[in-house]
């Protein structure tokens, strides 16, 4: 490992910020020791060059060599342990104190600045105790070296020398110590105390500062985490499964929403209101951030529920508006385009509440649906929204979007705009819906290039392929076993008039017989006043028969299938009928709603 | 449904016409109970049978159980649609379909 790499040691694997700081401090102390070593080497070079006017040169070399050795050892130690041991800091600080001690013992005048080094380095650990220990130890050694210096000094303090002039011959230890105390040790000690005080203070303050910073980071991380969760939730709320309705093939739909960096309030939705009505919604809540996204969630649920509940769209949207006004303390509003397509005949009913006009492809031309129905939702209560109606022809396309598309901005401040959008759709007229949406996203990305996306981008592309030609018949029967012949007659006549082949008619008949006799025998337990309604639908080359009865809740499909491999004697007869139903039909379903058993039998024709 | 009976010594042929469903199955059940005393070979002719439901299957299974004690039972002229039903319910394994 090179020195450069070593200096760049990465501590990102350590999550505890205090420990991470300690390891970094170890590393830096190692570097300090290396620098001390260099100073020592310079000392030796200067000594050899005869710069120092010192008598005891040999002693100087020994001293400097020794400190250089200790300093280099400390550096090497850090290098080898990578600082990753709890005791490294003590070892390094002790090493440093030892070097200061030696220097002070022999060359107190030259090395006086060295005294500051241990407290300064200790402060780096941002630990009050370490600063105190290091400072006290250094102070004690300072005093010791002061007294022992009489025997060990290899250079002289001129203050002391002057004080000793004339007494050279009969010099006592006290003669030496008195000036030492007054001039040297006391002043050095007092100045050192300031360093020590500074070291402790600095350690405490640094610690405080890092703790506060860590808390702020933790807080920020939590808030960011929650925001990401909110964004994820917002995206999860939108239907993202495509193809969205694999069993229906007279229309295609594709949609996408690309959120801006900041969580926003865009949404789209599409859903089957019943067998033959598809709801399509695009909406944009004013403002950004969590309030907008919460309001968006509320809007989505309200619109869907209201459209399902209330057949009249004008009433439904007026109700949505009133509810949004009522629950809107901070004056948000939402522009929305809401459409319902009758899949049977292609009739599109829509309301535009202050939203961008969608585009309609019709007969090889594309134009904006500019009709306005009213202002944005959630603004003013008790308003009416006027619905518009038009008939979709096969292969008509509806493109609904939010202003994130037309207001995408390039580096010159230009908007993407309605003209470009229309041209784009003209150019991609024959593409599939998913291609139209995906390619437009690419084009918008290219258009925005280095500009940040400011607003959510939402788009829905819907293509009406053909009329569903849905046929339906419905009849109520007295639910008794003997009455099955009239049920059978109804099924045969109806399906025959729908031009369903005889084979399928027979299969439907067998299945309904099973369900109907079950209802009569077990549901109503032989009573003669039970009723069952049979609803037959042919749509999209699929026969769907539903039976509705209000006998006690019972799901016939829950029973385990009988073992059909047993011999004649052991062969059970129960459950065979339901097994036949399951095998004859392409899909079966059971629901219990409003005290009613609803059994659905589905069979593809041809 | 109509049932046409053809006796020949100890063998009996029942020719079924129409639909064997929940309303008609009891008729066949009664007919089999009444007419099979001493019969060694029972043949069900499905030539004109349009339709069979699980109620019909129940009667056919009952007949098979009865006849395997006193002789044998065969099904003839079974249409493809009805063969499908026998197939999916596992009946083709236990019936003699010619």
XYZ file of C-alpha atoms in Angstrom:
704
model
C 0.000 0.000 0.000
C 1.371 3.380 -0.967
C 1.528 6.290 1.441
C -1.071 8.086 -0.625
C -3.480 5.211 -0.291
C -2.740 4.973 3.373
C -3.526 8.639 3.925
C -6.762 8.135 2.041
C -7.900 5.291 4.263
C -11.563 4.851 3.967
C -13.565 4.550 7.150
C -16.992 4.610 5.542
C -17.685 1.075 6.801
C -17.831 2.364 10.361
C -21.227 3.676 11.232
C -20.483 5.105 14.683
C -19.348 8.679 13.946
C -17.367 8.911 17.204
C -15.348 5.815 16.469
C -14.850 6.939 12.895
C -13.458 10.221 14.181
C -11.144 8.366 16.555
C -9.707 6.280 13.730
C -9.174 9.358 11.608
C -7.465 11.056 14.559
C -5.185 8.005 14.932
C -4.239 8.286 11.308
C -3.484 11.989 11.645
C -1.472 11.479 14.815
C 0.563 8.917 12.911
C 1.307 11.582 10.306
C 2.264 14.095 13.043
C 4.752 11.562 14.414
C 6.185 11.136 10.959
C 6.653 14.922 10.719
C 8.347 14.934 14.154
C 10.694 12.292 12.830
C 11.555 14.527 9.856
C 12.249 17.474 12.182
C 14.603 15.225 14.140
C 16.428 14.217 10.984
C 16.819 17.886 10.018
C 18.228 18.450 13.527
C 20.855 15.797 12.974
C 21.762 17.229 9.561
C 22.144 20.712 11.064
C 24.198 19.222 13.911
C 26.508 17.481 11.504
C 26.791 20.702 9.505
C 28.028 22.266 12.745
C 25.276 24.848 12.983
C 24.657 24.201 16.706
C 27.186 25.697 19.046
C 26.877 22.897 21.534
C 29.634 21.128 23.404
C 27.883 17.834 23.934
C 27.198 16.936 20.331
C 27.295 13.196 20.869
C 24.583 13.450 23.496
C 22.560 15.581 21.097
C 22.803 12.953 18.392
C 21.805 10.231 20.808
C 18.828 12.264 22.026
C 17.625 13.298 18.588
C 18.194 9.805 17.246
C 16.174 8.368 20.093
C 13.228 10.731 19.573
C 13.373 10.110 15.831
C 13.244 6.398 16.586
C 10.208 6.757 18.872
C 8.455 9.038 16.400
C 9.051 6.687 13.502
C 7.951 3.693 15.574
C 4.684 5.462 16.367
C 4.164 6.213 12.713
C 4.962 2.622 11.752
C 2.629 1.342 14.422
C -0.258 3.387 13.035
C 0.610 2.232 9.559
C 0.562 -1.433 10.574
C -2.588 -1.378 12.692
C -4.297 1.036 10.267
C -5.310 2.698 13.494
C -8.056 0.149 13.897
C -7.489 -0.779 17.531
C -9.001 0.745 20.607
C -5.577 1.120 22.293
C -3.864 2.814 19.352
C -4.787 6.280 20.567
C -3.247 5.666 24.011
C -0.108 4.201 22.510
C 0.352 7.090 20.104
C -0.310 9.775 22.701
C 2.065 8.053 25.117
C 4.676 7.917 22.375
C 4.241 11.627 21.735
C 4.487 12.492 25.441
C 7.635 10.395 25.667
C 9.235 12.304 22.785
C 8.312 15.631 24.359
C 9.687 14.387 27.666
C 13.026 13.391 26.165
C 13.370 16.617 24.219
C 12.524 18.653 27.254
C 14.898 16.690 29.385
C 17.889 17.512 27.258
C 17.138 20.617 25.163
C 14.421 22.528 27.082
C 14.904 25.810 25.214
C 14.803 24.400 21.692
C 11.960 22.048 22.364
C 9.744 24.379 24.358
C 7.162 24.516 21.564
C 6.999 20.726 21.636
C 5.111 21.020 24.904
C 2.056 22.237 23.039
C 1.957 19.173 20.813
C 0.419 16.539 23.157
C -2.565 18.688 24.299
C -3.193 19.902 20.738
C -3.119 16.352 19.354
C -5.222 15.030 22.221
C -7.912 17.631 21.464
C -8.295 16.051 18.039
C -9.967 13.034 19.676
C -12.786 15.277 20.891
C -12.713 13.469 24.203
C -12.502 15.486 27.413
C -10.839 12.680 29.398
C -8.102 12.057 26.867
C -7.304 15.772 26.767
C -7.099 15.928 30.561
C -4.960 12.788 30.924
C -2.555 13.881 28.215
C -2.268 17.417 29.569
C -1.697 16.314 33.171
C 0.913 13.741 32.167
C 2.742 16.279 30.040
C 2.587 18.860 32.859
C 4.033 16.386 35.362
C 6.828 15.492 32.970
C 7.429 19.190 32.362
C 8.060 19.739 36.075
C 10.217 16.629 36.398
C 12.357 17.553 33.430
C 12.747 21.044 34.875
C 14.291 19.691 38.059
C 16.262 16.864 36.562
C 17.502 19.221 33.873
C 20.370 20.280 36.116
C 21.983 16.953 35.472
C 20.811 16.325 31.982
C 20.664 19.551 30.033
C 22.991 19.742 27.117
C 22.226 23.351 26.305
C 21.796 26.135 28.773
C 19.176 28.606 29.715
C 20.950 31.953 29.655
C 18.762 33.308 32.440
C 20.137 30.631 34.708
C 23.684 31.090 33.510
C 23.524 34.814 34.269
C 22.093 34.065 37.731
C 24.981 31.766 38.342
C 27.732 34.169 37.286
C 30.298 34.392 40.005
C 29.211 31.261 41.764
C 30.541 28.850 39.259
C 32.985 27.266 41.639
C 30.741 26.559 44.594
C 27.465 25.908 42.738
C 24.801 24.121 44.821
C 21.687 22.441 43.502
C 19.564 25.157 45.115
C 21.538 27.863 43.292
C 20.475 26.216 40.126
C 16.907 25.447 41.128
C 15.823 28.873 42.350
C 16.195 30.711 39.042
C 14.948 27.626 37.297
C 11.738 27.824 39.307
C 11.295 31.574 38.926
C 12.184 31.946 35.268
C 11.747 28.723 33.565
C 9.465 26.089 35.045
C 6.822 28.434 36.437
C 6.330 30.434 33.232
C 6.501 27.331 31.050
C 4.052 25.604 33.319
C 1.590 28.508 33.301
C 1.694 28.849 29.526
C 1.300 25.118 29.257
C -1.798 25.312 31.446
C -3.351 27.640 28.887
C -2.665 25.053 26.176
C -4.103 22.336 28.357
C -7.199 24.404 29.083
C -7.582 25.114 25.380
C -7.189 21.410 24.611
C -9.922 20.340 27.021
C -12.220 23.116 25.841
C -11.616 22.275 22.220
C -12.279 18.576 22.851
C -15.561 19.308 24.600
C -16.761 21.754 21.962
C -15.807 19.487 19.069
C -17.657 16.639 20.698
C -20.732 18.809 21.163
C -20.555 19.971 17.589
C -20.220 16.475 16.107
C -23.050 15.153 18.266
C -25.350 17.918 17.084
C -24.292 17.387 13.476
C -24.926 13.652 13.773
C -28.367 14.271 15.206
C -29.169 16.584 12.328
C -27.989 13.995 9.823
C -30.058 11.266 11.461
C -33.095 13.547 11.436
C -32.549 14.448 7.794
C -32.111 10.814 6.847
C -35.371 9.958 8.549
C -37.229 12.758 6.800
C -35.724 11.752 3.461
C -36.677 8.145 4.109
C -40.243 9.167 4.830
C -40.380 11.326 1.732
C -39.137 8.458 -0.396
C -41.748 6.230 1.170
C -44.433 8.803 0.376
C -43.256 8.967 -3.210
C -43.216 5.190 -3.475
C -46.709 5.020 -2.025
C -47.865 7.637 -4.498
C -46.485 5.609 -7.376
C -47.862 2.356 -6.011
C -51.336 3.872 -5.941
C -51.362 4.134 -9.713
C -52.246 1.114 -11.851
C -48.964 -0.134 -13.276
C -49.873 -3.550 -14.617
C -49.890 -3.737 -18.380
C -51.740 -5.008 -20.243
C -54.226 -3.746 -17.739
C -57.221 -5.859 -18.761
C -55.923 -8.971 -20.512
C -59.400 -10.446 -20.868
C -60.829 -7.457 -22.728
C -59.470 -6.837 -26.172
C -61.552 -4.115 -27.710
C -59.364 -1.352 -26.330
C -55.776 -0.746 -25.350
C -54.468 1.527 -22.674
C -51.031 2.515 -21.412
C -50.050 5.137 -18.884
C -47.063 6.383 -16.964
C -46.197 8.981 -14.386
C -42.625 10.170 -13.892
C -42.377 12.142 -10.682
C -40.187 15.242 -10.418
C -37.375 15.286 -7.881
C -39.639 16.746 -5.259
C -42.731 14.709 -4.451
C -45.646 16.123 -6.419
C -49.354 15.779 -6.910
C -49.858 14.166 -10.316
C -51.913 11.063 -10.787
C -53.639 8.979 -13.388
C -56.123 6.185 -13.011
C -58.199 3.863 -15.133
C -60.633 1.215 -13.988
C -63.662 -0.746 -15.051
C -66.792 0.771 -13.546
C -68.781 -2.281 -14.648
C -68.620 -4.796 -17.495
C -68.837 -2.176 -20.161
C -67.659 1.156 -18.782
C -64.046 2.201 -18.449
C -63.144 5.223 -16.337
C -60.045 7.253 -17.243
C -58.695 9.989 -14.981
C -55.703 12.320 -15.073
C -55.260 14.948 -12.393
C -52.728 17.435 -11.120
C -52.849 18.857 -7.608
C -51.584 22.411 -7.200
C -48.370 22.701 -5.267
C -45.835 20.081 -4.377
C -44.631 18.093 -1.441
C -46.405 15.841 0.992
C -49.651 17.905 1.229
C -50.082 17.754 -2.554
C -49.465 14.015 -2.652
C -51.923 13.360 0.189
C -54.528 15.478 -1.583
C -53.827 13.529 -4.755
C -54.466 10.220 -2.969
C -57.754 11.549 -1.647
C -58.771 12.810 -5.103
C -57.992 9.490 -6.727
C -60.115 7.508 -4.312
C -62.995 10.002 -4.385
C -63.206 10.141 -8.174
C -63.097 6.373 -8.553
C -65.659 5.733 -5.831
C -68.002 8.424 -7.084
C -67.865 7.230 -10.686
C -68.651 3.695 -9.590
C -71.421 4.794 -7.254
C -73.053 7.537 -9.279
C -73.962 6.810 -12.884
C -74.476 10.479 -13.742
C -71.000 11.900 -14.214
C -72.039 15.527 -13.639
C -73.451 14.583 -10.245
C -70.436 12.407 -9.427
C -67.889 15.143 -10.142
C -69.948 17.816 -8.356
C -69.920 15.551 -5.294
C -66.164 14.964 -5.588
C -65.685 18.731 -5.785
C -67.822 19.390 -2.705
C -65.973 16.762 -0.695
C -62.590 18.094 -1.746
C -63.630 21.652 -0.787
C -64.830 20.393 2.602
C -61.582 18.583 3.427
C -59.222 21.222 2.150
C -57.834 23.370 4.929
C -54.858 24.726 3.004
C -56.542 25.750 -0.232
C -55.107 23.159 -2.546
C -56.964 22.513 -5.762
C -56.759 19.866 -8.421
C -57.210 20.091 -12.159
C -58.717 16.895 -13.506
C -59.841 15.302 -16.708
C -62.350 12.520 -16.125
C -63.729 10.364 -18.913
C -65.919 7.295 -19.090
C -65.944 5.157 -22.219
C -68.892 2.929 -22.973
C -66.967 -0.006 -24.387
C -70.086 -1.363 -25.979
C -70.620 1.490 -28.416
C -67.617 3.807 -27.946
C -69.507 6.666 -26.346
C -67.088 8.902 -24.434
C -68.497 11.094 -21.687
C -66.012 13.494 -20.137
C -65.598 16.403 -17.809
C -62.638 18.735 -17.893
C -62.169 20.546 -14.601
C -59.527 23.142 -15.402
C -57.203 20.516 -16.868
C -55.019 20.543 -19.970
C -57.061 19.634 -23.039
C -56.456 16.029 -24.111
C -55.934 15.068 -27.724
C -58.169 12.931 -29.854
C -57.001 11.021 -32.885
C -59.939 10.556 -35.202
C -59.970 9.688 -38.904
C -56.259 10.275 -39.319
C -56.436 13.715 -37.738
C -55.500 14.909 -34.303
C -57.145 17.728 -32.431
C -57.398 19.034 -28.898
C -60.622 18.507 -26.971
C -60.844 22.080 -25.810
C -64.271 21.994 -24.141
C -64.118 23.179 -20.558
C -66.578 21.945 -17.980
C -65.637 24.150 -15.064
C -62.840 25.299 -12.812
C -60.436 23.074 -10.937
C -61.814 20.798 -8.226
C -61.548 21.615 -4.546
C -61.830 25.352 -5.091
C -65.446 26.429 -4.708
C -68.269 24.180 -3.538
C -71.718 23.771 -5.071
C -70.549 24.081 -8.637
C -71.848 22.192 -11.619
C -69.507 20.572 -14.094
C -70.937 20.161 -17.557
C -70.236 16.845 -19.226
C -69.415 16.508 -22.929
C -70.214 13.495 -25.044
C -68.695 12.233 -28.233
C -68.672 8.917 -30.050
C -65.375 7.142 -30.516
C -64.901 5.254 -33.762
C -62.742 2.158 -33.995
C -59.019 3.058 -33.773
C -59.691 6.470 -32.248
C -57.068 7.393 -29.717
C -57.408 9.547 -26.656
C -54.236 11.058 -25.191
C -54.604 12.586 -21.734
C -51.690 14.209 -19.906
C -50.733 16.743 -17.261
C -48.913 20.042 -17.725
C -45.615 18.329 -16.893
C -45.622 17.305 -20.586
C -46.401 20.644 -22.255
C -44.425 22.647 -19.718
C -41.255 20.570 -19.892
C -38.570 23.217 -20.345
C -35.337 23.101 -22.306
C -32.066 24.887 -21.595
C -33.198 27.989 -23.517
C -36.296 28.310 -21.392
C -38.616 27.086 -24.167
C -41.638 24.978 -23.278
C -42.393 21.709 -25.064
C -45.855 23.064 -25.727
C -49.097 21.925 -27.312
C -47.862 22.286 -30.896
C -44.943 19.914 -30.412
C -47.168 17.464 -28.554
C -49.687 17.428 -31.400
C -46.934 16.989 -33.991
C -45.473 14.167 -31.959
C -48.807 12.338 -31.830
C -49.305 12.855 -35.550
C -45.895 11.336 -36.200
C -46.650 8.368 -33.937
C -50.205 7.902 -35.072
C -49.809 4.238 -35.954
C -47.743 3.212 -32.953
C -49.147 1.204 -30.078
C -50.150 3.051 -26.935
C -47.192 1.857 -24.890
C -44.771 2.958 -27.607
C -46.448 6.370 -27.809
C -46.016 6.939 -24.069
C -42.492 5.531 -23.773
C -41.198 7.332 -26.851
C -42.689 10.629 -25.706
C -40.922 10.240 -22.373
C -37.671 9.728 -24.272
C -38.366 12.758 -26.414
C -39.123 14.882 -23.336
C -35.884 13.725 -21.736
C -33.977 14.746 -24.826
C -35.813 18.062 -24.931
C -35.063 18.856 -21.284
C -31.521 17.516 -21.619
C -29.562 19.084 -18.763
C -32.542 20.886 -17.259
C -34.037 19.422 -14.154
C -37.590 18.096 -14.452
C -39.639 20.511 -12.354
C -43.050 18.930 -12.540
C -44.444 15.416 -12.550
C -45.026 14.111 -16.060
C -48.170 12.049 -16.543
C -49.674 10.605 -19.688
C -52.355 8.116 -20.650
C -52.843 6.775 -24.133
C -56.103 4.965 -24.809
C -57.117 3.403 -28.112
C -60.635 2.245 -28.782
C -60.240 -0.723 -31.104
C -63.783 -1.842 -31.820
C -67.241 -1.899 -30.417
C -67.753 -4.596 -27.887
C -71.091 -5.772 -29.329
C -72.177 -6.701 -25.919
C -75.428 -8.617 -25.681
C -77.239 -9.237 -22.483
C -80.312 -11.004 -21.174
C -81.514 -11.456 -17.641
C -84.344 -13.385 -16.023
C -85.500 -14.358 -12.584
C -86.545 -17.910 -11.789
C -88.167 -19.753 -8.927
C -85.296 -21.787 -7.568
C -86.591 -25.353 -7.537
C -85.008 -28.376 -9.136
C -88.055 -28.996 -11.294
C -87.901 -25.499 -12.657
C -84.545 -26.165 -14.276
C -86.197 -26.990 -17.579
C -87.353 -23.386 -17.909
C -83.866 -22.161 -16.981
C -82.418 -24.464 -19.585
C -84.871 -23.167 -22.151
C -83.900 -19.560 -21.354
C -80.188 -20.334 -21.707
C -80.619 -22.203 -24.958
C -82.879 -19.635 -26.551
C -80.750 -16.699 -25.430
C -77.411 -18.150 -26.458
C -78.899 -19.363 -29.720
C -80.106 -15.848 -30.479
C -76.581 -14.597 -29.641
C -75.375 -17.072 -32.302
C -73.299 -19.086 -29.870
C -72.409 -22.580 -31.183
C -74.408 -25.530 -29.893
C -71.426 -27.137 -28.189
C -70.873 -24.061 -26.009
C -74.599 -23.795 -25.328
C -74.596 -27.362 -24.018
C -71.537 -26.732 -21.889
C -73.060 -23.596 -20.399
C -76.235 -25.521 -19.789
C -74.460 -28.311 -17.902
C -72.645 -25.766 -15.764
C -75.717 -23.683 -14.991
C -77.694 -26.834 -14.207
C -75.174 -27.710 -11.566
C -75.166 -24.262 -10.024
C -78.938 -23.856 -10.234
C -79.777 -27.248 -8.712
C -77.219 -26.595 -5.967
C -78.973 -23.343 -5.131
C -82.376 -25.056 -5.164
C -81.391 -28.179 -3.227
C -78.915 -26.803 -0.705
C -79.174 -23.006 -0.794
C -82.922 -22.905 -0.321
C -83.040 -26.457 1.045
C -85.998 -27.487 -1.100
C -88.169 -24.484 -0.192
C -90.270 -23.281 -3.093
C -90.131 -19.539 -2.491
C -86.431 -19.038 -3.298
C -85.496 -16.990 -6.328
C -82.436 -16.987 -8.515
C -81.614 -14.506 -11.247
C -79.647 -15.553 -14.281
C -77.766 -12.956 -16.269
C -76.273 -13.889 -19.633
C -73.766 -11.659 -21.399
C -71.950 -12.116 -24.664
C -69.156 -9.650 -25.159
C -65.837 -9.868 -26.822
C -66.489 -13.467 -27.940
C -66.970 -14.507 -24.361
C -70.109 -15.817 -22.714
C -70.491 -14.797 -19.102
C -73.346 -16.184 -17.050
C -73.958 -14.889 -13.565
C -76.376 -16.318 -11.058
C -77.624 -14.209 -8.182
C -79.455 -15.688 -5.222
C -79.962 -14.680 -1.621
C -79.734 -18.071 0.016
C -77.164 -18.361 2.837
C -73.566 -17.658 1.869
C -71.998 -20.682 0.236
C -69.043 -20.925 -2.093
C -69.401 -24.151 -4.096
C -65.898 -23.783 -5.533
C -64.308 -24.064 -2.110
C -64.937 -27.802 -1.853
C -62.117 -30.179 -2.599
C -62.386 -31.931 -5.953
C -63.466 -35.585 -5.701
C -60.988 -38.364 -6.433
C -61.850 -39.478 -9.954
C -59.394 -42.350 -10.030
C -61.270 -44.664 -7.656
C -63.008 -47.869 -8.826
C -66.753 -48.245 -9.434
C -67.616 -49.265 -5.903
C -65.714 -46.502 -4.149
C -66.444 -43.814 -6.680
C -68.069 -40.833 -4.917
C -70.838 -39.006 -6.711
C -70.780 -35.792 -4.668
C -68.718 -32.910 -5.996
C -68.663 -34.302 -9.525
C -70.945 -31.558 -10.766
C -68.744 -28.739 -9.498
C -65.714 -30.486 -10.933
C -67.479 -30.533 -14.300
C -68.303 -26.853 -13.993
C -64.671 -26.014 -13.299
C -63.471 -28.150 -16.174
C -66.059 -27.008 -18.689
C -65.675 -23.296 -18.002
C -62.643 -21.117 -18.777
C -63.106 -19.274 -15.502
C -65.413 -19.427 -12.507
C -65.803 -17.024 -9.644
C -67.746 -16.688 -6.429
C -68.568 -13.446 -4.606
C -70.845 -12.660 -1.702
C -72.137 -9.104 -1.806
C -75.198 -7.450 -0.257
C -76.466 -10.786 1.102
C -76.286 -12.244 -2.366
C -74.330 -15.193 -3.695
C -72.904 -14.239 -7.067
C -71.515 -17.045 -9.151
C -69.814 -16.203 -12.424
C -69.203 -18.668 -15.234
C -67.038 -17.582 -18.159
C -66.531 -19.391 -21.443
C -64.766 -18.220 -24.582
C -66.571 -18.852 -27.836
C -64.510 -20.422 -30.587
C -86.274 -37.603 -22.518
C -87.732 -40.795 -23.864
C -86.513 -44.279 -23.045
C -87.001 -47.110 -25.478
C -86.609 -50.634 -24.079
C -85.456 -53.690 -26.078
C -85.409 -57.031 -24.251
C -83.546 -60.026 -25.615
C -83.448 -62.979 -23.173
C -81.377 -61.756 -20.276
C -80.004 -58.711 -22.080
C -81.610 -55.285 -22.118
C -80.953 -52.314 -24.392
C -82.150 -48.868 -23.336
C -82.160 -46.307 -26.136
C -82.112 -42.788 -24.691
C -83.395 -39.846 -26.672
C -83.144 -36.220 -25.605
C -81.463 -34.864 -22.478
C -80.308 -36.643 -19.381
C -80.331 -33.854 -16.838
C -81.519 -33.137 -13.347
C -85.183 -33.262 -14.356
C -85.015 -36.444 -16.454
C -82.367 -38.431 -14.558
C -84.888 -39.741 -11.970
C -86.927 -41.298 -14.826
C -83.928 -43.281 -16.037
C -83.020 -44.275 -12.499
C -86.537 -45.638 -11.958
C -86.515 -47.440 -15.304
C -83.219 -49.168 -14.524
C -84.396 -50.216 -11.097
C -87.646 -51.592 -12.517
C -86.346 -53.376 -15.600
C -82.988 -54.904 -14.741
C -84.179 -57.743 -12.523
C -82.461 -60.858 -13.904
C -80.726 -58.911 -16.646
C -77.136 -60.041 -17.280
C -76.236 -57.534 -19.953
C -77.399 -53.940 -19.966
C -76.658 -51.727 -22.939
C -77.274 -47.979 -22.863
C -77.598 -46.633 -26.363
C -76.648 -42.906 -26.367
C -77.251 -42.492 -30.119
C -79.908 -39.823 -29.618
C -78.698 -38.462 -26.293
C -77.921 -34.759 -26.682
C -76.799 -33.912 -23.239
C -75.745 -35.364 -19.926
C -75.235 -33.527 -16.668
C -73.930 -34.644 -13.310
C -77.390 -35.833 -12.315
C -77.261 -38.118 -15.361
C -73.774 -39.261 -14.463
C -75.004 -40.205 -11.012
C -77.621 -42.521 -12.527
C -75.107 -44.039 -14.965
C -72.712 -44.707 -12.103
C -75.544 -46.287 -10.074
C -76.394 -48.539 -13.010
C -72.762 -49.533 -13.409
C -72.534 -50.448 -9.736
C -75.748 -52.484 -9.984
C -74.780 -54.309 -13.183
C -71.250 -55.142 -12.075
C -72.933 -57.317 -9.393
C -75.252 -59.192 -11.732
C -73.516 -59.026 -15.126
C -72.172 -56.281 -17.313
C -73.061 -52.877 -18.725
C -72.061 -51.295 -22.023
C -72.492 -47.835 -23.493
C -72.837 -47.561 -27.248
C -73.005 -44.747 -29.781
C -71.550 -42.212 -27.362
C -71.134 -38.797 -29.009
C -67.853 -36.865 -28.740
C -69.397 -34.173 -26.540
C -70.572 -36.770 -24.030
C -67.281 -38.661 -24.279
C -65.625 -35.380 -23.248
C -67.789 -35.284 -20.145
C -66.902 -38.898 -19.272
C -63.273 -38.043 -19.874
C -63.149 -35.016 -17.587
C -64.981 -36.744 -14.752
C -62.901 -39.911 -14.943
C -65.975 -41.985 -15.928
C -64.305 -43.307 -19.070
C -62.054 -45.371 -16.789
C -64.886 -47.268 -15.150
C -67.442 -47.565 -17.943
C -67.393 -49.904 -20.933
C -67.772 -47.493 -23.797
C -67.928 -49.149 -27.214
